[in-house]
Amino acid sequence: MQEYDQHNLTQAVIARLADTPNVRTREIMTSLVRHLHDFAREVRLTEAEWEQGIRFLTATGHKCDDKRQEFILLSDVLGLSMLTVAMNHEKPEGCTESTVFGPFHVEDAPHYEHGADLANGAKGEPCVVHGRVTGADGRPIADAVVETWQADADGRYDVQYEGLEVAQGRGVLTSGDDGRFHFRTVVAQAYPIPDDGPVGELLRATGRHPWRPAHLHFMIKAPGYETLVTHVFRRGDRYLDSDAVFGVRKSLIGDWVRQPDSTYRLDFDFVLNPAR
Ligand code: BEZ
Ligand code: FE
């Protein structure tokens, strides 16, 4: 009979995975067990700490419902979401970089004509956003579906207001023949990620703040191109260097330029990567 101790247990668990029919599942599970055991050995995990970890993960699950996904938030603050995005969307030079999707996207956002006011009553300083969608060769991409969403002046998305029935600060436009689109909205502000759950506790326990720098989300789809999920971050924001979810990339920082009439204007071009 085989006995297990701290020296042979890892190999025994890995051997038990040998008959996993799906090759990729076997690869992932084998690596997971190896790293998990190495982690426990490296920190010399105590039983009390193991129990605390189980309690934390249980609370994380309990915090999830159809509106709140605390496990994704956990992945976000541990940098796993951004690592996965970065590994899977390495772009050729000149293409717009991707960043995290985030939890505030809504299916079936309203469609708008160019020049429309997507704020639709959201609080904030007025601004106009002008964008252009092109391929890496600089040619405009017409009829690209451009979806955008953002927080208001109080750093909140429409979906965070209990009882608000209309979409505010979000919408879908279609690029013109020249690849261009523009819309009115309000200037997005920095905001804290939801920190009233286990992930917030983790941030506090590790001396971290929950803030994301001000940004405007975009998802751009066009046939023959990789779907682009990205943000434009606001230059000068105090949290650009310490985004709680590690989503900032230098190439995604844009200028909200104050106009003579005290409104703001952002110009940003999006370069799509051909589909693989
Ligand atoms: C967001 O940008 O909407 C977001 C991303 C990750 C976690 C929380 C919010
Ligand atoms: Fe966001």
PDB file of N, CA, C and O in Angstrom, residues 213-249:
ATOM      1  N   PRO A 213      -7.933  54.564 -12.338  1.00  0.00           N
ATOM      2  CA  PRO A 213      -7.865  55.891 -12.947  1.00  0.00           C
ATOM      3  C   PRO A 213      -9.035  56.102 -13.911  1.00  0.00           C
ATOM      4  O   PRO A 213      -9.568  55.129 -14.452  1.00  0.00           O
ATOM      5  N   ALA A 214      -9.432  57.362 -14.104  1.00  0.00           N
ATOM      6  CA  ALA A 214     -10.554  57.673 -15.001  1.00  0.00           C
ATOM      7  C   ALA A 214     -10.305  57.077 -16.387  1.00  0.00           C
ATOM      8  O   ALA A 214      -9.193  57.164 -16.922  1.00  0.00           O
ATOM      9  N   HIS A 215     -11.351  56.496 -16.950  1.00  0.00           N
ATOM     10  CA  HIS A 215     -11.212  55.865 -18.266  1.00  0.00           C
ATOM     11  C   HIS A 215     -12.562  55.742 -18.951  1.00  0.00           C
ATOM     12  O   HIS A 215     -13.611  55.779 -18.313  1.00  0.00           O
ATOM     13  N   LEU A 216     -12.471  55.558 -20.252  1.00  0.00           N
ATOM     14  CA  LEU A 216     -13.640  55.342 -21.093  1.00  0.00           C
ATOM     15  C   LEU A 216     -13.447  53.948 -21.705  1.00  0.00           C
ATOM     16  O   LEU A 216     -12.387  53.673 -22.260  1.00  0.00           O
ATOM     17  N   HIS A 217     -14.444  53.084 -21.543  1.00  0.00           N
ATOM     18  CA  HIS A 217     -14.344  51.730 -22.107  1.00  0.00           C
ATOM     19  C   HIS A 217     -14.752  51.723 -23.580  1.00  0.00           C
ATOM     20  O   HIS A 217     -15.696  52.438 -23.964  1.00  0.00           O
ATOM     21  N   PHE A 218     -14.085  50.880 -24.357  1.00  0.00           N
ATOM     22  CA  PHE A 218     -14.497  50.649 -25.745  1.00  0.00           C
ATOM     23  C   PHE A 218     -14.454  49.158 -26.066  1.00  0.00           C
ATOM     24  O   PHE A 218     -13.530  48.458 -25.614  1.00  0.00           O
ATOM     25  N   MET A 219     -15.434  48.730 -26.829  1.00  0.00           N
ATOM     26  CA  MET A 219     -15.358  47.409 -27.457  1.00  0.00           C
ATOM     27  C   MET A 219     -15.685  47.654 -28.926  1.00  0.00           C
ATOM     28  O   MET A 219     -16.751  48.212 -29.243  1.00  0.00           O
ATOM     29  N   ILE A 220     -14.762  47.298 -29.803  1.00  0.00           N
ATOM     30  CA  ILE A 220     -14.943  47.605 -31.230  1.00  0.00           C
ATOM     31  C   ILE A 220     -14.892  46.302 -32.040  1.00  0.00           C
ATOM     32  O   ILE A 220     -13.932  45.532 -31.926  1.00  0.00           O
ATOM     33  N   LYS A 221     -15.946  46.105 -32.830  1.00  0.00           N
ATOM     34  CA  LYS A 221     -16.039  44.876 -33.622  1.00  0.00           C
ATOM     35  C   LYS A 221     -16.159  45.212 -35.102  1.00  0.00           C
ATOM     36  O   LYS A 221     -16.945  46.107 -35.457  1.00  0.00           O
ATOM     37  N   ALA A 222     -15.413  44.514 -35.922  1.00  0.00           N
ATOM     38  CA  ALA A 222     -15.535  44.685 -37.378  1.00  0.00           C
ATOM     39  C   ALA A 222     -15.164  43.359 -38.026  1.00  0.00           C
ATOM     40  O   ALA A 222     -14.214  42.700 -37.573  1.00  0.00           O
ATOM     41  N   PRO A 223     -15.919  42.946 -39.061  1.00  0.00           N
ATOM     42  CA  PRO A 223     -15.629  41.660 -39.702  1.00  0.00           C
ATOM     43  C   PRO A 223     -14.189  41.619 -40.223  1.00  0.00           C
ATOM     44  O   PRO A 223     -13.704  42.599 -40.784  1.00  0.00           O
ATOM     45  N   GLY A 224     -13.520  40.487 -39.972  1.00  0.00           N
ATOM     46  CA  GLY A 224     -12.139  40.318 -40.454  1.00  0.00           C
ATOM     47  C   GLY A 224     -11.096  40.833 -39.479  1.00  0.00           C
ATOM     48  O   GLY A 224      -9.896  40.737 -39.731  1.00  0.00           O
ATOM     49  N   TYR A 225     -11.548  41.403 -38.348  1.00  0.00           N
ATOM     50  CA  TYR A 225     -10.605  41.946 -37.351  1.00  0.00           C
ATOM     51  C   TYR A 225     -10.878  41.329 -35.981  1.00  0.00           C
ATOM     52  O   TYR A 225     -12.020  40.968 -35.666  1.00  0.00           O
ATOM     53  N   GLU A 226      -9.811  41.251 -35.192  1.00  0.00           N
ATOM     54  CA  GLU A 226      -9.936  40.797 -33.807  1.00  0.00           C
ATOM     55  C   GLU A 226     -10.762  41.840 -33.042  1.00  0.00           C
ATOM     56  O   GLU A 226     -10.513  43.044 -33.198  1.00  0.00           O
ATOM     57  N   THR A 227     -11.727  41.394 -32.265  1.00  0.00           N
ATOM     58  CA  THR A 227     -12.506  42.339 -31.448  1.00  0.00           C
ATOM     59  C   THR A 227     -11.570  43.022 -30.454  1.00  0.00           C
ATOM     60  O   THR A 227     -10.767  42.363 -29.790  1.00  0.00           O
ATOM     61  N   LEU A 228     -11.676  44.341 -30.401  1.00  0.00           N
ATOM     62  CA  LEU A 228     -10.815  45.116 -29.503  1.00  0.00           C
ATOM     63  C   LEU A 228     -11.595  45.486 -28.236  1.00  0.00           C
ATOM     64  O   LEU A 228     -12.634  46.140 -28.317  1.00  0.00           O
ATOM     65  N   VAL A 229     -11.090  45.060 -27.091  1.00  0.00           N
ATOM     66  CA  VAL A 229     -11.665  45.463 -25.800  1.00  0.00           C
ATOM     67  C   VAL A 229     -10.610  46.310 -25.117  1.00  0.00           C
ATOM     68  O   VAL A 229      -9.504  45.829 -24.831  1.00  0.00           O
ATOM     69  N   THR A 230     -10.921  47.561 -24.896  1.00  0.00           N
ATOM     70  CA  THR A 230      -9.888  48.437 -24.361  1.00  0.00           C
ATOM     71  C   THR A 230     -10.488  49.604 -23.579  1.00  0.00           C
ATOM     72  O   THR A 230     -11.711  49.689 -23.420  1.00  0.00           O
ATOM     73  N   HIS A 231      -9.631  50.455 -23.028  1.00  0.00           N
ATOM     74  CA  HIS A 231     -10.064  51.721 -22.424  1.00  0.00           C
ATOM     75  C   HIS A 231      -9.190  52.835 -22.998  1.00  0.00           C
ATOM     76  O   HIS A 231      -8.072  52.578 -23.447  1.00  0.00           O
ATOM     77  N   VAL A 232      -9.696  54.061 -22.878  1.00  0.00           N
ATOM     78  CA  VAL A 232      -8.804  55.226 -23.005  1.00  0.00           C
ATOM     79  C   VAL A 232      -8.731  55.832 -21.602  1.00  0.00           C
ATOM     80  O   VAL A 232      -9.766  56.131 -20.997  1.00  0.00           O
ATOM     81  N   PHE A 233      -7.512  55.949 -21.087  1.00  0.00           N
ATOM     82  CA  PHE A 233      -7.295  56.491 -19.746  1.00  0.00           C
ATOM     83  C   PHE A 233      -7.018  57.986 -19.832  1.00  0.00           C
ATOM     84  O   PHE A 233      -6.411  58.454 -20.803  1.00  0.00           O
ATOM     85  N   ARG A 234      -7.387  58.682 -18.776  1.00  0.00           N
ATOM     86  CA  ARG A 234      -7.255  60.142 -18.796  1.00  0.00           C
ATOM     87  C   ARG A 234      -5.873  60.573 -18.294  1.00  0.00           C
ATOM     88  O   ARG A 234      -5.505  60.271 -17.142  1.00  0.00           O
ATOM     89  N   ARG A 235      -5.127  61.237 -19.184  1.00  0.00           N
ATOM     90  CA  ARG A 235      -3.792  61.707 -18.794  1.00  0.00           C
ATOM     91  C   ARG A 235      -3.905  62.602 -17.565  1.00  0.00           C
ATOM     92  O   ARG A 235      -4.822  63.399 -17.441  1.00  0.00           O
ATOM     93  N   GLY A 236      -2.945  62.441 -16.660  1.00  0.00           N
ATOM     94  CA  GLY A 236      -2.906  63.289 -15.470  1.00  0.00           C
ATOM     95  C   GLY A 236      -3.620  62.672 -14.277  1.00  0.00           C
ATOM     96  O   GLY A 236      -3.481  63.178 -13.161  1.00  0.00           O
ATOM     97  N   ASP A 237      -4.347  61.604 -14.475  1.00  0.00           N
ATOM     98  CA  ASP A 237      -5.066  61.001 -13.345  1.00  0.00           C
ATOM     99  C   ASP A 237      -4.068  60.493 -12.309  1.00  0.00           C
ATOM    100  O   ASP A 237      -3.052  59.881 -12.639  1.00  0.00           O
ATOM    101  N   ARG A 238      -4.405  60.722 -11.033  1.00  0.00           N
ATOM    102  CA  ARG A 238      -3.457  60.366  -9.970  1.00  0.00           C
ATOM    103  C   ARG A 238      -3.278  58.860  -9.797  1.00  0.00           C
ATOM    104  O   ARG A 238      -2.325  58.409  -9.143  1.00  0.00           O
ATOM    105  N   TYR A 239      -4.202  58.064 -10.361  1.00  0.00           N
ATOM    106  CA  TYR A 239      -4.107  56.608 -10.157  1.00  0.00           C
ATOM    107  C   TYR A 239      -3.526  55.854 -11.357  1.00  0.00           C
ATOM    108  O   TYR A 239      -3.542  54.626 -11.384  1.00  0.00           O
ATOM    109  N   LEU A 240      -3.003  56.600 -12.336  1.00  0.00           N
ATOM    110  CA  LEU A 240      -2.470  55.912 -13.525  1.00  0.00           C
ATOM    111  C   LEU A 240      -1.376  54.905 -13.170  1.00  0.00           C
ATOM    112  O   LEU A 240      -1.244  53.860 -13.807  1.00  0.00           O
ATOM    113  N   ASP A 241      -0.604  55.212 -12.129  1.00  0.00           N
ATOM    114  CA  ASP A 241       0.513  54.334 -11.758  1.00  0.00           C
ATOM    115  C   ASP A 241       0.129  53.269 -10.747  1.00  0.00           C
ATOM    116  O   ASP A 241       0.980  52.475 -10.337  1.00  0.00           O
ATOM    117  N   SER A 242      -1.124  53.288 -10.296  1.00  0.00           N
ATOM    118  CA  SER A 242      -1.477  52.316  -9.238  1.00  0.00           C
ATOM    119  C   SER A 242      -2.892  51.763  -9.446  1.00  0.00           C
ATOM    120  O   SER A 242      -3.581  51.469  -8.463  1.00  0.00           O
ATOM    121  N   ASP A 243      -3.309  51.637 -10.707  1.00  0.00           N
ATOM    122  CA  ASP A 243      -4.622  51.059 -11.025  1.00  0.00           C
ATOM    123  C   ASP A 243      -4.825  49.756 -10.226  1.00  0.00           C
ATOM    124  O   ASP A 243      -3.978  48.851 -10.288  1.00  0.00           O
ATOM    125  N   ALA A 244      -5.942  49.669  -9.510  1.00  0.00           N
ATOM    126  CA  ALA A 244      -6.205  48.495  -8.660  1.00  0.00           C
ATOM    127  C   ALA A 244      -6.219  47.188  -9.441  1.00  0.00           C
ATOM    128  O   ALA A 244      -6.014  46.115  -8.867  1.00  0.00           O
ATOM    129  N   VAL A 245      -6.463  47.266 -10.778  1.00  0.00           N
ATOM    130  CA  VAL A 245      -6.552  46.028 -11.563  1.00  0.00           C
ATOM    131  C   VAL A 245      -5.470  45.946 -12.658  1.00  0.00           C
ATOM    132  O   VAL A 245      -5.552  45.106 -13.547  1.00  0.00           O
ATOM    133  N   PHE A 246      -4.471  46.824 -12.580  1.00  0.00           N
ATOM    134  CA  PHE A 246      -3.273  46.747 -13.429  1.00  0.00           C
ATOM    135  C   PHE A 246      -3.573  46.884 -14.930  1.00  0.00           C
ATOM    136  O   PHE A 246      -2.869  46.321 -15.765  1.00  0.00           O
ATOM    137  N   GLY A 247      -4.633  47.654 -15.262  1.00  0.00           N
ATOM    138  CA  GLY A 247      -5.063  47.705 -16.666  1.00  0.00           C
ATOM    139  C   GLY A 247      -4.420  48.781 -17.519  1.00  0.00           C
ATOM    140  O   GLY A 247      -4.624  48.797 -18.737  1.00  0.00           O
ATOM    141  N   VAL A 248      -3.641  49.685 -16.919  1.00  0.00           N
ATOM    142  CA  VAL A 248      -3.145  50.846 -17.682  1.00  0.00           C
ATOM    143  C   VAL A 248      -2.007  50.458 -18.627  1.00  0.00           C
ATOM    144  O   VAL A 248      -1.121  49.705 -18.257  1.00  0.00           O
ATOM    145  N   ARG A 249      -2.088  51.003 -19.849  1.00  0.00           N
ATOM    146  CA  ARG A 249      -0.969  50.874 -20.781  1.00  0.00           C
ATOM    147  C   ARG A 249      -0.720  52.279 -21.326  1.00  0.00           C
ATOM    148  O   ARG A 249      -1.677  53.011 -21.599  1.00  0.00           O
TER     149      ARG A 249
END
